[in-house]
Steps between C-alpha positions, in 0.01 A plus 500: 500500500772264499650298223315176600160624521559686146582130350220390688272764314652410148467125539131630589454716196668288286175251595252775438644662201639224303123359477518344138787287638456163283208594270478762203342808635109563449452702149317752644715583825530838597832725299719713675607829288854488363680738723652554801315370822560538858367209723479489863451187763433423803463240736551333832446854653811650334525834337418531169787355252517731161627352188516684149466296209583584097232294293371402143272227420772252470611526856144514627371188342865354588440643864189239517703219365781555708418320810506122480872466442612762789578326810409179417167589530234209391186608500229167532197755465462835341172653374503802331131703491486786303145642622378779253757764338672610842497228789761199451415215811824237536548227704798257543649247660892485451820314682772773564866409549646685744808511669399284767288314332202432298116706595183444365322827443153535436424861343179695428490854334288735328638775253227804423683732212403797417499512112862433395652782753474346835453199692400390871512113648437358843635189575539235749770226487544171774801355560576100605735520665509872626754698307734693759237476765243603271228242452236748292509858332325746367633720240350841332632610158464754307650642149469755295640677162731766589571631090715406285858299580772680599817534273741224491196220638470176277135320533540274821733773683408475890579769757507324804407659834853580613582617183658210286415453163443170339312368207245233492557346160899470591364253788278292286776456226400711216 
């Protein structure tokens, strides 16, 4: 998969799993166990992207918050539905800066976890104006806890797909 579609797919995840963008997150959504979790995506046809992750509750609550300041993302409409104890429905409506300009994208997804071990969502994201040729997507994404973090990893520590680490909170400013 080339470079471009993979920032394609994170502009696209960062819609779906930055849902609490500009409100405070529901009370009673879903918790992910502290640990270490390995997440995989995909979309637009791709293979599947894999992406292990080092969290605590700080970064997970901080993963929800995240969003609204990343990209210049706006969002003008975001609903957050926790259904019952497992099924989290979002939809938003956000203005993405991009490097050739600004896209309104209009997301849908719904997250199913498993207890606090393991998570599935299906989304489907719109783009105006298409994104690299792209004008829609679908995206399937899946996580789950792998045990506990490795040696070394902070909270927030990110092993990207080819390998590079980075951390989460470093990019929001903590």
């Amino acid at each position: 998969m080339s470079s471009r579609c993979r920032w394609l797919i994170a502009v696209s995840l960062l819609g779906l799993a930055s849902a609490a963008l500009a409100q405070d997150i529901p009370a009673n959504m879903p918790k992910r166990k502290p640990g270490l979790w390995e997440m995989q995506a995909t979309g637009m046809g791709g293979q599947p992207q894999s992406t292990k992750f080092c969290l605590d509750a700080d970064t997970d609550t901080a993963m929800y918050k995240m969003g609204s300041h990343m990209n210049g993302q706006a969002c003008s409409k975001l609903k957050i539905d926790v259904q019952g104890a497992n099924k989290v429905v979002t939809d938003a409506v956000c203005k993405i800066n991009t490097p050739n300009g600004a896209v309104n994208m209009t997301s849908h997804s719904e997250t199913t976890y498993q207890g606090d071990t393991a998570y599935s969502t299906q989304g489907h994201i719109t783009y105006d104006p298409a994104i690299m040729g792209h004008a829609e997507m679908s995206i399937v994404s899946s996580g789950r806890w792998v045990g506990q973090c490795a040696a070394g990893q902070k909270p927030g520590d990110m092993i990207m797909p080819n390998g590079q680490t980075m951390n989460i909170k470093d990019m929001q400013g903590h």
